[in-house]
C-alpha cells in the first residue's frame, strides 16, 4: 500500500513539474463555439478590400510580422503602455497596416460570440482571405491560437529579416522559425503585391558600397525609374512608397519571380534570390510553374501560421486586440 501511494505521489510530482502540453491547432476549431467566426472575418476583409486594394498585402504582412516575433500570438496588435513600448512602434514594423480591419472583425466577433475567438486567429483568417482576394489562392486555416500577453519593441529587430539580408542570413532567419529555404523563397512571393518605403532600398540607388554608388545587380532602367520615385535621401522626414511589382501591383502571382530574373527585385533581399545558386533554381521553378508555386505558397502560409503558437489554457482571448484583458 505504501508503495502504491509512493507511486502515485511520483506521478503527481511529474504532473506538477512538467510543462503544459501544447494543444495542436485544428481546422474548424470554432465550429461549435462560434460557427460564423470565419464568415465574419471574411466579410470584414472583403468590405475593406472593396474600398482599398492595399488591404490584402497589409494583412498578409501583418500576419508575417506577428508570427516572426514571439510566434503567432497577436502581440503585434498590442498598444504600448506607460512602462513599455510595443512591437508596433519598432522601425521594423514601419508601414505595417491592417489594424483597423482586425479591430472591426474583433468588435463584430465580441457581439456575436464574446470571449471566444482570439485576435491571433482573426489575423490568420484575415491573411488567408487576403490571399484569396489578391491571388485566387485558397487554403484552410487550422485555428485554436490564444493571444499573448507581451509585446516588446526590442524583440522586433532580433527576429524580423532585414531588407539587406543575403541568402544565408535569410535562410538562417527562417530556419530559426522552423521554415525551410524553399518556404522562404515561396513566401517571398508575397512581395508581388504591396509596397515598400524608399528607405528600405534607397541605399541600392545612391550609396550601395565603396565601389558602386548604384547596386550593379539592379536593372539600370528600373533604377532610373526608382530614382524618380525616391529622390536622394534628405533629412526631411519624407519617405515615399513604391510598389514591389511595377506591372501587377495588386495581383498576388508569380510575377515577383519574373521581376527577379529581369533584375527588377525591389529589395536587396529580393534580388539575391536570383543571384545566389542556392535559390536560383527555386526562382526558375516558380517562374515556370505558377500553379505549383501557388500550392506551395498556401502550404507555407499554413506552416508559418503555426510558429510558436499559444494554445490550450495558456495566454488569453483578448476582448480588445489592442489591450490585455487585465486592462478591464
PDB file of C-alpha atoms in Angstrom:
ATOM      1  CA  UNK A   1       0.000   0.000   0.000  1.00  0.00           C
ATOM      2  CA  UNK A   2       2.853   2.353   0.883  1.00  0.00           C
ATOM      3  CA  UNK A   3       4.483   1.545  -2.470  1.00  0.00           C
ATOM      4  CA  UNK A   4       1.204   2.358  -4.271  1.00  0.00           C
ATOM      5  CA  UNK A   5       0.914   5.719  -2.502  1.00  0.00           C
ATOM      6  CA  UNK A   6       4.557   6.442  -3.322  1.00  0.00           C
ATOM      7  CA  UNK A   7       3.944   5.568  -6.995  1.00  0.00           C
ATOM      8  CA  UNK A   8       1.001   7.936  -7.271  1.00  0.00           C
ATOM      9  CA  UNK A   9       2.990  10.571  -5.395  1.00  0.00           C
ATOM     10  CA  UNK A  10       5.695  10.370  -8.038  1.00  0.00           C
ATOM     11  CA  UNK A  11       3.119  10.638 -10.815  1.00  0.00           C
ATOM     12  CA  UNK A  12       1.627  13.726  -9.162  1.00  0.00           C
ATOM     13  CA  UNK A  13       5.078  15.298  -8.835  1.00  0.00           C
ATOM     14  CA  UNK A  14       5.832  14.652 -12.526  1.00  0.00           C
ATOM     15  CA  UNK A  15       2.483  16.191 -13.475  1.00  0.00           C
ATOM     16  CA  UNK A  16       3.138  19.289 -11.396  1.00  0.00           C
ATOM     17  CA  UNK A  17       6.650  19.972 -12.709  1.00  0.00           C
ATOM     18  CA  UNK A  18       6.034  19.004 -16.337  1.00  0.00           C
ATOM     19  CA  UNK A  19       5.298  21.798 -18.833  1.00  0.00           C
ATOM     20  CA  UNK A  20       1.738  22.083 -20.088  1.00  0.00           C
ATOM     21  CA  UNK A  21       1.467  20.103 -23.291  1.00  0.00           C
ATOM     22  CA  UNK A  22       0.681  22.153 -26.373  1.00  0.00           C
ATOM     23  CA  UNK A  23      -2.734  21.553 -27.897  1.00  0.00           C
ATOM     24  CA  UNK A  24      -2.488  21.273 -31.682  1.00  0.00           C
ATOM     25  CA  UNK A  25      -4.315  23.694 -33.940  1.00  0.00           C
ATOM     26  CA  UNK A  26      -7.203  22.191 -35.874  1.00  0.00           C
ATOM     27  CA  UNK A  27      -9.462  23.093 -38.752  1.00  0.00           C
ATOM     28  CA  UNK A  28     -12.987  24.083 -37.761  1.00  0.00           C
ATOM     29  CA  UNK A  29     -11.924  24.892 -34.200  1.00  0.00           C
ATOM     30  CA  UNK A  30     -14.877  27.307 -33.788  1.00  0.00           C
ATOM     31  CA  UNK A  31     -17.445  25.105 -35.496  1.00  0.00           C
ATOM     32  CA  UNK A  32     -19.481  24.759 -32.295  1.00  0.00           C
ATOM     33  CA  UNK A  33     -18.350  27.671 -30.133  1.00  0.00           C
ATOM     34  CA  UNK A  34     -18.617  30.372 -32.829  1.00  0.00           C
ATOM     35  CA  UNK A  35     -19.786  28.892 -36.149  1.00  0.00           C
ATOM     36  CA  UNK A  36     -19.770  32.210 -38.021  1.00  0.00           C
ATOM     37  CA  UNK A  37     -16.257  33.197 -36.920  1.00  0.00           C
ATOM     38  CA  UNK A  38     -14.558  32.735 -40.278  1.00  0.00           C
ATOM     39  CA  UNK A  39     -17.536  34.188 -42.147  1.00  0.00           C
ATOM     40  CA  UNK A  40     -17.376  37.349 -40.034  1.00  0.00           C
ATOM     41  CA  UNK A  41     -13.682  37.825 -40.774  1.00  0.00           C
ATOM     42  CA  UNK A  42     -14.143  37.086 -44.470  1.00  0.00           C
ATOM     43  CA  UNK A  43     -16.936  39.622 -44.903  1.00  0.00           C
ATOM     44  CA  UNK A  44     -14.990  42.260 -42.968  1.00  0.00           C
ATOM     45  CA  UNK A  45     -11.918  41.783 -45.153  1.00  0.00           C
ATOM     46  CA  UNK A  46     -13.975  41.823 -48.360  1.00  0.00           C
ATOM     47  CA  UNK A  47     -15.693  45.056 -47.364  1.00  0.00           C
ATOM     48  CA  UNK A  48     -12.365  46.681 -46.559  1.00  0.00           C
ATOM     49  CA  UNK A  49     -10.879  45.442 -49.829  1.00  0.00           C
ATOM     50  CA  UNK A  50     -13.756  46.989 -51.785  1.00  0.00           C
ATOM     51  CA  UNK A  51     -12.588  50.399 -50.558  1.00  0.00           C
ATOM     52  CA  UNK A  52      -8.846  49.795 -50.544  1.00  0.00           C
ATOM     53  CA  UNK A  53      -6.934  47.311 -52.738  1.00  0.00           C
ATOM     54  CA  UNK A  54      -3.971  47.705 -50.369  1.00  0.00           C
ATOM     55  CA  UNK A  55      -5.750  45.696 -47.677  1.00  0.00           C
ATOM     56  CA  UNK A  56      -4.565  42.201 -48.767  1.00  0.00           C
ATOM     57  CA  UNK A  57      -0.810  42.944 -48.713  1.00  0.00           C
ATOM     58  CA  UNK A  58      -1.256  44.800 -45.423  1.00  0.00           C
ATOM     59  CA  UNK A  59      -2.972  41.851 -43.733  1.00  0.00           C
ATOM     60  CA  UNK A  60      -0.573  39.253 -45.155  1.00  0.00           C
ATOM     61  CA  UNK A  61       2.352  41.325 -43.934  1.00  0.00           C
ATOM     62  CA  UNK A  62       0.676  41.808 -40.549  1.00  0.00           C
ATOM     63  CA  UNK A  63       0.426  38.024 -40.157  1.00  0.00           C
ATOM     64  CA  UNK A  64       4.094  37.546 -41.104  1.00  0.00           C
ATOM     65  CA  UNK A  65       5.356  40.284 -38.788  1.00  0.00           C
ATOM     66  CA  UNK A  66       3.262  38.903 -35.941  1.00  0.00           C
ATOM     67  CA  UNK A  67       4.392  35.301 -36.336  1.00  0.00           C
ATOM     68  CA  UNK A  68       8.103  36.096 -36.572  1.00  0.00           C
ATOM     69  CA  UNK A  69       8.122  37.894 -33.205  1.00  0.00           C
ATOM     70  CA  UNK A  70       7.017  35.769 -30.213  1.00  0.00           C
ATOM     71  CA  UNK A  71       5.073  33.478 -32.562  1.00  0.00           C
ATOM     72  CA  UNK A  72       1.551  33.906 -33.975  1.00  0.00           C
ATOM     73  CA  UNK A  73       0.085  35.387 -30.803  1.00  0.00           C
ATOM     74  CA  UNK A  74      -1.251  38.810 -31.916  1.00  0.00           C
ATOM     75  CA  UNK A  75       1.498  40.555 -29.935  1.00  0.00           C
ATOM     76  CA  UNK A  76       1.869  42.990 -32.839  1.00  0.00           C
ATOM     77  CA  UNK A  77      -1.626  44.332 -32.148  1.00  0.00           C
ATOM     78  CA  UNK A  78      -0.955  45.420 -28.574  1.00  0.00           C
ATOM     79  CA  UNK A  79      -0.549  49.129 -27.920  1.00  0.00           C
ATOM     80  CA  UNK A  80       2.320  50.468 -25.842  1.00  0.00           C
ATOM     81  CA  UNK A  81       1.814  51.066 -22.143  1.00  0.00           C
ATOM     82  CA  UNK A  82       3.397  53.801 -19.997  1.00  0.00           C
ATOM     83  CA  UNK A  83       6.096  51.384 -18.894  1.00  0.00           C
ATOM     84  CA  UNK A  84       6.775  49.514 -22.117  1.00  0.00           C
ATOM     85  CA  UNK A  85       6.895  50.243 -25.850  1.00  0.00           C
ATOM     86  CA  UNK A  86       5.181  47.630 -28.008  1.00  0.00           C
ATOM     87  CA  UNK A  87       6.258  45.901 -31.234  1.00  0.00           C
ATOM     88  CA  UNK A  88       4.184  48.125 -33.476  1.00  0.00           C
ATOM     89  CA  UNK A  89       6.382  51.122 -32.593  1.00  0.00           C
ATOM     90  CA  UNK A  90       9.539  49.496 -33.950  1.00  0.00           C
ATOM     91  CA  UNK A  91      11.026  50.824 -37.201  1.00  0.00           C
ATOM     92  CA  UNK A  92      10.936  47.215 -38.352  1.00  0.00           C
ATOM     93  CA  UNK A  93       7.148  47.485 -38.342  1.00  0.00           C
ATOM     94  CA  UNK A  94       7.074  50.816 -40.147  1.00  0.00           C
ATOM     95  CA  UNK A  95       4.305  50.724 -42.697  1.00  0.00           C
ATOM     96  CA  UNK A  96       2.598  47.646 -41.262  1.00  0.00           C
ATOM     97  CA  UNK A  97      -1.146  48.181 -41.525  1.00  0.00           C
ATOM     98  CA  UNK A  98      -4.495  46.452 -41.408  1.00  0.00           C
ATOM     99  CA  UNK A  99      -5.002  47.051 -37.682  1.00  0.00           C
ATOM    100  CA  UNK A 100      -8.398  48.689 -38.185  1.00  0.00           C
ATOM    101  CA  UNK A 101      -9.663  45.701 -40.168  1.00  0.00           C
ATOM    102  CA  UNK A 102      -8.733  43.348 -37.335  1.00  0.00           C
ATOM    103  CA  UNK A 103     -10.345  45.731 -34.817  1.00  0.00           C
ATOM    104  CA  UNK A 104     -13.582  45.745 -36.803  1.00  0.00           C
ATOM    105  CA  UNK A 105     -13.684  41.966 -37.144  1.00  0.00           C
ATOM    106  CA  UNK A 106     -12.978  41.575 -33.428  1.00  0.00           C
ATOM    107  CA  UNK A 107     -15.740  44.017 -32.459  1.00  0.00           C
ATOM    108  CA  UNK A 108     -18.248  42.051 -34.534  1.00  0.00           C
ATOM    109  CA  UNK A 109     -16.970  38.793 -33.043  1.00  0.00           C
ATOM    110  CA  UNK A 110     -17.403  40.049 -29.484  1.00  0.00           C
ATOM    111  CA  UNK A 111     -21.029  40.876 -30.251  1.00  0.00           C
ATOM    112  CA  UNK A 112     -21.763  37.509 -31.816  1.00  0.00           C
ATOM    113  CA  UNK A 113     -19.726  35.193 -29.582  1.00  0.00           C
ATOM    114  CA  UNK A 114     -17.894  37.098 -26.833  1.00  0.00           C
ATOM    115  CA  UNK A 115     -14.672  35.865 -25.236  1.00  0.00           C
ATOM    116  CA  UNK A 116     -14.300  33.073 -27.777  1.00  0.00           C
ATOM    117  CA  UNK A 117     -12.235  33.923 -30.873  1.00  0.00           C
ATOM    118  CA  UNK A 118      -8.659  35.064 -30.373  1.00  0.00           C
ATOM    119  CA  UNK A 119      -7.106  38.033 -32.129  1.00  0.00           C
ATOM    120  CA  UNK A 120      -4.317  35.703 -33.296  1.00  0.00           C
ATOM    121  CA  UNK A 121      -6.835  33.527 -35.131  1.00  0.00           C
ATOM    122  CA  UNK A 122      -8.519  36.577 -36.620  1.00  0.00           C
ATOM    123  CA  UNK A 123      -5.165  37.674 -38.086  1.00  0.00           C
ATOM    124  CA  UNK A 124      -4.630  34.202 -39.571  1.00  0.00           C
ATOM    125  CA  UNK A 125      -8.138  34.116 -41.060  1.00  0.00           C
ATOM    126  CA  UNK A 126      -7.755  37.646 -42.441  1.00  0.00           C
ATOM    127  CA  UNK A 127      -4.429  36.764 -44.092  1.00  0.00           C
ATOM    128  CA  UNK A 128      -5.980  33.670 -45.700  1.00  0.00           C
ATOM    129  CA  UNK A 129      -8.908  35.722 -47.020  1.00  0.00           C
ATOM    130  CA  UNK A 130      -6.460  38.313 -48.350  1.00  0.00           C
ATOM    131  CA  UNK A 131      -4.507  35.653 -50.249  1.00  0.00           C
ATOM    132  CA  UNK A 132      -7.766  34.509 -51.843  1.00  0.00           C
ATOM    133  CA  UNK A 133      -8.843  38.041 -52.789  1.00  0.00           C
ATOM    134  CA  UNK A 134      -5.499  39.062 -54.243  1.00  0.00           C
ATOM    135  CA  UNK A 135      -4.386  35.801 -55.802  1.00  0.00           C
ATOM    136  CA  UNK A 136      -7.300  33.396 -56.018  1.00  0.00           C
ATOM    137  CA  UNK A 137      -5.380  31.010 -53.759  1.00  0.00           C
ATOM    138  CA  UNK A 138      -7.416  29.253 -51.069  1.00  0.00           C
ATOM    139  CA  UNK A 139      -6.330  27.205 -48.089  1.00  0.00           C
ATOM    140  CA  UNK A 140      -7.925  26.144 -44.824  1.00  0.00           C
ATOM    141  CA  UNK A 141      -6.600  27.647 -41.617  1.00  0.00           C
ATOM    142  CA  UNK A 142      -6.150  25.412 -38.574  1.00  0.00           C
ATOM    143  CA  UNK A 143      -7.098  27.501 -35.552  1.00  0.00           C
ATOM    144  CA  UNK A 144      -7.176  27.481 -31.781  1.00  0.00           C
ATOM    145  CA  UNK A 145      -4.461  30.060 -31.189  1.00  0.00           C
ATOM    146  CA  UNK A 146      -4.529  32.070 -27.985  1.00  0.00           C
ATOM    147  CA  UNK A 147      -3.342  35.646 -27.582  1.00  0.00           C
ATOM    148  CA  UNK A 148      -0.033  36.504 -25.966  1.00  0.00           C
ATOM    149  CA  UNK A 149       0.361  38.888 -23.062  1.00  0.00           C
ATOM    150  CA  UNK A 150       3.610  40.630 -24.009  1.00  0.00           C
ATOM    151  CA  UNK A 151       4.747  42.927 -26.809  1.00  0.00           C
ATOM    152  CA  UNK A 152       8.281  44.314 -26.614  1.00  0.00           C
ATOM    153  CA  UNK A 153       9.748  46.747 -29.130  1.00  0.00           C
ATOM    154  CA  UNK A 154      13.315  45.460 -28.814  1.00  0.00           C
ATOM    155  CA  UNK A 155      12.342  41.953 -29.927  1.00  0.00           C
ATOM    156  CA  UNK A 156      11.368  43.058 -33.446  1.00  0.00           C
ATOM    157  CA  UNK A 157      14.833  43.748 -34.857  1.00  0.00           C
ATOM    158  CA  UNK A 158      16.113  40.481 -33.370  1.00  0.00           C
ATOM    159  CA  UNK A 159      13.549  38.399 -35.238  1.00  0.00           C
ATOM    160  CA  UNK A 160      12.424  40.037 -38.489  1.00  0.00           C
ATOM    161  CA  UNK A 161      14.602  39.631 -41.594  1.00  0.00           C
ATOM    162  CA  UNK A 162      16.307  42.796 -42.793  1.00  0.00           C
ATOM    163  CA  UNK A 163      15.825  44.160 -46.317  1.00  0.00           C
ATOM    164  CA  UNK A 164      19.587  43.878 -46.899  1.00  0.00           C
ATOM    165  CA  UNK A 165      19.966  40.269 -45.745  1.00  0.00           C
ATOM    166  CA  UNK A 166      21.799  37.888 -48.085  1.00  0.00           C
ATOM    167  CA  UNK A 167      20.552  34.366 -48.814  1.00  0.00           C
ATOM    168  CA  UNK A 168      22.439  32.738 -45.932  1.00  0.00           C
ATOM    169  CA  UNK A 169      21.066  35.282 -43.475  1.00  0.00           C
ATOM    170  CA  UNK A 170      17.555  34.785 -44.848  1.00  0.00           C
ATOM    171  CA  UNK A 171      17.960  31.016 -44.684  1.00  0.00           C
ATOM    172  CA  UNK A 172      19.089  31.157 -41.057  1.00  0.00           C
ATOM    173  CA  UNK A 173      16.366  33.636 -40.093  1.00  0.00           C
ATOM    174  CA  UNK A 174      13.610  31.419 -41.480  1.00  0.00           C
ATOM    175  CA  UNK A 175      15.244  28.263 -40.114  1.00  0.00           C
ATOM    176  CA  UNK A 176      15.073  29.803 -36.641  1.00  0.00           C
ATOM    177  CA  UNK A 177      11.304  29.841 -37.110  1.00  0.00           C
ATOM    178  CA  UNK A 178      11.179  26.261 -38.373  1.00  0.00           C
ATOM    179  CA  UNK A 179      10.769  27.212 -42.029  1.00  0.00           C
ATOM    180  CA  UNK A 180      12.824  25.740 -44.871  1.00  0.00           C
ATOM    181  CA  UNK A 181      14.870  27.522 -47.521  1.00  0.00           C
ATOM    182  CA  UNK A 182      12.221  26.719 -50.127  1.00  0.00           C
ATOM    183  CA  UNK A 183       9.480  28.060 -47.867  1.00  0.00           C
ATOM    184  CA  UNK A 184      11.488  31.272 -47.544  1.00  0.00           C
ATOM    185  CA  UNK A 185      11.662  31.613 -51.338  1.00  0.00           C
ATOM    186  CA  UNK A 186       7.993  30.700 -51.659  1.00  0.00           C
ATOM    187  CA  UNK A 187       6.770  33.192 -49.058  1.00  0.00           C
ATOM    188  CA  UNK A 188       8.935  35.918 -50.588  1.00  0.00           C
ATOM    189  CA  UNK A 189       6.444  35.795 -53.457  1.00  0.00           C
ATOM    190  CA  UNK A 190       4.131  37.850 -51.256  1.00  0.00           C
ATOM    191  CA  UNK A 191       6.232  40.770 -52.495  1.00  0.00           C
ATOM    192  CA  UNK A 192       4.304  40.596 -55.749  1.00  0.00           C
ATOM    193  CA  UNK A 193       1.773  42.863 -54.008  1.00  0.00           C
ATOM    194  CA  UNK A 194       2.032  45.820 -51.699  1.00  0.00           C
ATOM    195  CA  UNK A 195       4.736  48.433 -51.457  1.00  0.00           C
ATOM    196  CA  UNK A 196       7.867  49.446 -49.618  1.00  0.00           C
ATOM    197  CA  UNK A 197       9.219  52.681 -48.213  1.00  0.00           C
ATOM    198  CA  UNK A 198      12.135  54.132 -50.163  1.00  0.00           C
ATOM    199  CA  UNK A 199      14.275  53.939 -47.030  1.00  0.00           C
ATOM    200  CA  UNK A 200      14.237  50.135 -47.296  1.00  0.00           C
ATOM    201  CA  UNK A 201      16.124  50.120 -50.601  1.00  0.00           C
ATOM    202  CA  UNK A 202      17.413  53.646 -51.427  1.00  0.00           C
ATOM    203  CA  UNK A 203      20.948  52.593 -50.470  1.00  0.00           C
ATOM    204  CA  UNK A 204      20.859  50.434 -53.621  1.00  0.00           C
ATOM    205  CA  UNK A 205      20.299  53.578 -55.677  1.00  0.00           C
ATOM    206  CA  UNK A 206      22.750  56.042 -54.165  1.00  0.00           C
ATOM    207  CA  UNK A 207      25.316  54.507 -51.805  1.00  0.00           C
ATOM    208  CA  UNK A 208      25.494  50.758 -52.366  1.00  0.00           C
ATOM    209  CA  UNK A 209      29.129  50.204 -51.428  1.00  0.00           C
ATOM    210  CA  UNK A 210      32.609  51.723 -51.705  1.00  0.00           C
ATOM    211  CA  UNK A 211      32.929  50.649 -55.340  1.00  0.00           C
ATOM    212  CA  UNK A 212      29.431  51.202 -56.677  1.00  0.00           C
ATOM    213  CA  UNK A 213      27.070  54.030 -55.883  1.00  0.00           C
ATOM    214  CA  UNK A 214      24.259  52.065 -57.522  1.00  0.00           C
ATOM    215  CA  UNK A 215      23.727  48.351 -57.000  1.00  0.00           C
ATOM    216  CA  UNK A 216      25.083  46.714 -60.194  1.00  0.00           C
ATOM    217  CA  UNK A 217      22.624  43.844 -59.828  1.00  0.00           C
ATOM    218  CA  UNK A 218      19.693  46.211 -60.443  1.00  0.00           C
ATOM    219  CA  UNK A 219      18.413  46.814 -63.961  1.00  0.00           C
ATOM    220  CA  UNK A 220      19.613  50.320 -64.900  1.00  0.00           C
ATOM    221  CA  UNK A 221      16.307  51.454 -66.405  1.00  0.00           C
ATOM    222  CA  UNK A 222      14.473  50.214 -63.309  1.00  0.00           C
ATOM    223  CA  UNK A 223      16.950  52.052 -61.073  1.00  0.00           C
ATOM    224  CA  UNK A 224      16.358  55.257 -63.034  1.00  0.00           C
ATOM    225  CA  UNK A 225      12.618  54.829 -62.594  1.00  0.00           C
ATOM    226  CA  UNK A 226      13.020  54.289 -58.860  1.00  0.00           C
ATOM    227  CA  UNK A 227      15.112  57.426 -58.530  1.00  0.00           C
ATOM    228  CA  UNK A 228      12.161  59.440 -59.844  1.00  0.00           C
ATOM    229  CA  UNK A 229      10.067  57.993 -57.021  1.00  0.00           C
ATOM    230  CA  UNK A 230      12.778  58.143 -54.376  1.00  0.00           C
ATOM    231  CA  UNK A 231      14.934  61.281 -54.566  1.00  0.00           C
ATOM    232  CA  UNK A 232      18.298  61.144 -52.855  1.00  0.00           C
ATOM    233  CA  UNK A 233      17.560  60.852 -49.120  1.00  0.00           C
ATOM    234  CA  UNK A 234      17.491  64.085 -47.176  1.00  0.00           C
ATOM    235  CA  UNK A 235      16.556  64.689 -43.565  1.00  0.00           C
ATOM    236  CA  UNK A 236      13.071  65.969 -44.253  1.00  0.00           C
ATOM    237  CA  UNK A 237      11.112  63.067 -42.856  1.00  0.00           C
ATOM    238  CA  UNK A 238       9.607  62.218 -46.254  1.00  0.00           C
ATOM    239  CA  UNK A 239       9.762  58.525 -47.145  1.00  0.00           C
ATOM    240  CA  UNK A 240       7.680  57.706 -50.262  1.00  0.00           C
ATOM    241  CA  UNK A 241       6.163  54.319 -51.064  1.00  0.00           C
ATOM    242  CA  UNK A 242       6.926  52.271 -54.179  1.00  0.00           C
ATOM    243  CA  UNK A 243       5.121  49.149 -55.406  1.00  0.00           C
ATOM    244  CA  UNK A 244       7.085  45.903 -55.197  1.00  0.00           C
ATOM    245  CA  UNK A 245       5.789  44.862 -58.613  1.00  0.00           C
ATOM    246  CA  UNK A 246       5.502  47.672 -61.168  1.00  0.00           C
ATOM    247  CA  UNK A 247       3.364  45.607 -63.564  1.00  0.00           C
ATOM    248  CA  UNK A 248       0.743  43.797 -61.434  1.00  0.00           C
ATOM    249  CA  UNK A 249       0.975  45.561 -58.031  1.00  0.00           C
ATOM    250  CA  UNK A 250      -2.397  44.329 -56.732  1.00  0.00           C
ATOM    251  CA  UNK A 251      -2.253  40.739 -58.006  1.00  0.00           C
ATOM    252  CA  UNK A 252      -0.625  38.027 -55.888  1.00  0.00           C
ATOM    253  CA  UNK A 253       1.122  35.967 -58.543  1.00  0.00           C
ATOM    254  CA  UNK A 254       4.463  34.569 -59.646  1.00  0.00           C
ATOM    255  CA  UNK A 255       5.373  37.780 -61.478  1.00  0.00           C
ATOM    256  CA  UNK A 256       7.593  38.561 -58.488  1.00  0.00           C
ATOM    257  CA  UNK A 257       9.986  35.858 -59.684  1.00  0.00           C
ATOM    258  CA  UNK A 258       9.934  37.118 -63.274  1.00  0.00           C
ATOM    259  CA  UNK A 259      10.977  40.504 -61.933  1.00  0.00           C
ATOM    260  CA  UNK A 260      13.972  38.912 -60.207  1.00  0.00           C
ATOM    261  CA  UNK A 261      15.052  37.311 -63.483  1.00  0.00           C
ATOM    262  CA  UNK A 262      14.957  40.764 -65.093  1.00  0.00           C
ATOM    263  CA  UNK A 263      16.965  42.233 -62.183  1.00  0.00           C
ATOM    264  CA  UNK A 264      13.954  44.208 -61.018  1.00  0.00           C
ATOM    265  CA  UNK A 265      13.737  42.957 -57.454  1.00  0.00           C
ATOM    266  CA  UNK A 266      12.967  45.975 -55.287  1.00  0.00           C
ATOM    267  CA  UNK A 267      14.775  44.970 -52.097  1.00  0.00           C
ATOM    268  CA  UNK A 268      18.314  43.626 -51.931  1.00  0.00           C
ATOM    269  CA  UNK A 269      16.868  40.628 -50.072  1.00  0.00           C
ATOM    270  CA  UNK A 270      14.590  40.019 -53.064  1.00  0.00           C
ATOM    271  CA  UNK A 271      17.208  40.198 -55.805  1.00  0.00           C
ATOM    272  CA  UNK A 272      19.692  37.926 -54.029  1.00  0.00           C
ATOM    273  CA  UNK A 273      17.278  35.024 -54.530  1.00  0.00           C
ATOM    274  CA  UNK A 274      18.149  35.169 -58.246  1.00  0.00           C
ATOM    275  CA  UNK A 275      21.860  35.820 -57.887  1.00  0.00           C
ATOM    276  CA  UNK A 276      22.561  33.019 -55.399  1.00  0.00           C
ATOM    277  CA  UNK A 277      22.943  29.411 -56.618  1.00  0.00           C
ATOM    278  CA  UNK A 278      21.140  28.066 -53.539  1.00  0.00           C
ATOM    279  CA  UNK A 279      17.866  29.725 -54.537  1.00  0.00           C
ATOM    280  CA  UNK A 280      18.109  30.493 -58.266  1.00  0.00           C
ATOM    281  CA  UNK A 281      16.707  27.116 -59.335  1.00  0.00           C
ATOM    282  CA  UNK A 282      13.749  27.620 -56.989  1.00  0.00           C
ATOM    283  CA  UNK A 283      13.066  31.021 -58.525  1.00  0.00           C
ATOM    284  CA  UNK A 284      13.212  29.484 -62.013  1.00  0.00           C
ATOM    285  CA  UNK A 285      10.776  26.760 -60.981  1.00  0.00           C
ATOM    286  CA  UNK A 286       8.339  29.332 -59.617  1.00  0.00           C
ATOM    287  CA  UNK A 287       8.533  31.246 -62.901  1.00  0.00           C
ATOM    288  CA  UNK A 288       7.827  28.134 -64.968  1.00  0.00           C
ATOM    289  CA  UNK A 289       5.215  26.535 -62.710  1.00  0.00           C
ATOM    290  CA  UNK A 290       2.827  29.174 -61.329  1.00  0.00           C
ATOM    291  CA  UNK A 291       0.288  26.592 -60.181  1.00  0.00           C
ATOM    292  CA  UNK A 292       2.911  24.738 -58.186  1.00  0.00           C
ATOM    293  CA  UNK A 293       4.093  27.997 -56.609  1.00  0.00           C
ATOM    294  CA  UNK A 294       0.509  28.859 -55.592  1.00  0.00           C
ATOM    295  CA  UNK A 295       0.114  25.448 -53.947  1.00  0.00           C
ATOM    296  CA  UNK A 296       3.438  25.802 -52.121  1.00  0.00           C
ATOM    297  CA  UNK A 297       2.510  29.321 -51.041  1.00  0.00           C
ATOM    298  CA  UNK A 298      -0.712  28.061 -49.449  1.00  0.00           C
ATOM    299  CA  UNK A 299       1.145  25.299 -47.583  1.00  0.00           C
ATOM    300  CA  UNK A 300       3.872  27.686 -46.443  1.00  0.00           C
ATOM    301  CA  UNK A 301       1.292  30.139 -45.106  1.00  0.00           C
ATOM    302  CA  UNK A 302      -0.287  27.370 -43.043  1.00  0.00           C
ATOM    303  CA  UNK A 303       3.114  26.312 -41.720  1.00  0.00           C
ATOM    304  CA  UNK A 304       4.092  29.903 -40.913  1.00  0.00           C
ATOM    305  CA  UNK A 305       0.805  30.319 -39.052  1.00  0.00           C
ATOM    306  CA  UNK A 306       1.837  27.586 -36.624  1.00  0.00           C
ATOM    307  CA  UNK A 307       5.047  29.253 -35.423  1.00  0.00           C
ATOM    308  CA  UNK A 308       5.285  29.128 -31.606  1.00  0.00           C
ATOM    309  CA  UNK A 309       1.520  29.299 -31.182  1.00  0.00           C
ATOM    310  CA  UNK A 310      -0.075  29.555 -27.751  1.00  0.00           C
ATOM    311  CA  UNK A 311      -2.917  27.081 -27.282  1.00  0.00           C
ATOM    312  CA  UNK A 312      -5.000  25.336 -24.646  1.00  0.00           C
ATOM    313  CA  UNK A 313      -5.339  27.327 -21.450  1.00  0.00           C
ATOM    314  CA  UNK A 314      -2.213  29.410 -21.992  1.00  0.00           C
ATOM    315  CA  UNK A 315      -2.372  33.100 -22.889  1.00  0.00           C
ATOM    316  CA  UNK A 316      -5.827  34.636 -23.186  1.00  0.00           C
ATOM    317  CA  UNK A 317      -8.569  35.566 -25.629  1.00  0.00           C
ATOM    318  CA  UNK A 318      -8.459  39.352 -25.648  1.00  0.00           C
ATOM    319  CA  UNK A 319     -11.677  41.329 -25.561  1.00  0.00           C
ATOM    320  CA  UNK A 320      -9.915  44.152 -27.382  1.00  0.00           C
ATOM    321  CA  UNK A 321      -6.963  43.244 -29.597  1.00  0.00           C
ATOM    322  CA  UNK A 322      -5.031  46.355 -28.590  1.00  0.00           C
ATOM    323  CA  UNK A 323      -5.002  45.795 -24.815  1.00  0.00           C
ATOM    324  CA  UNK A 324      -4.707  42.947 -22.336  1.00  0.00           C
ATOM    325  CA  UNK A 325      -7.810  41.702 -20.540  1.00  0.00           C
ATOM    326  CA  UNK A 326      -6.288  42.867 -17.270  1.00  0.00           C
ATOM    327  CA  UNK A 327      -6.943  46.404 -18.528  1.00  0.00           C
ATOM    328  CA  UNK A 328     -10.662  45.899 -17.986  1.00  0.00           C
TER     329      UNK A 328
END
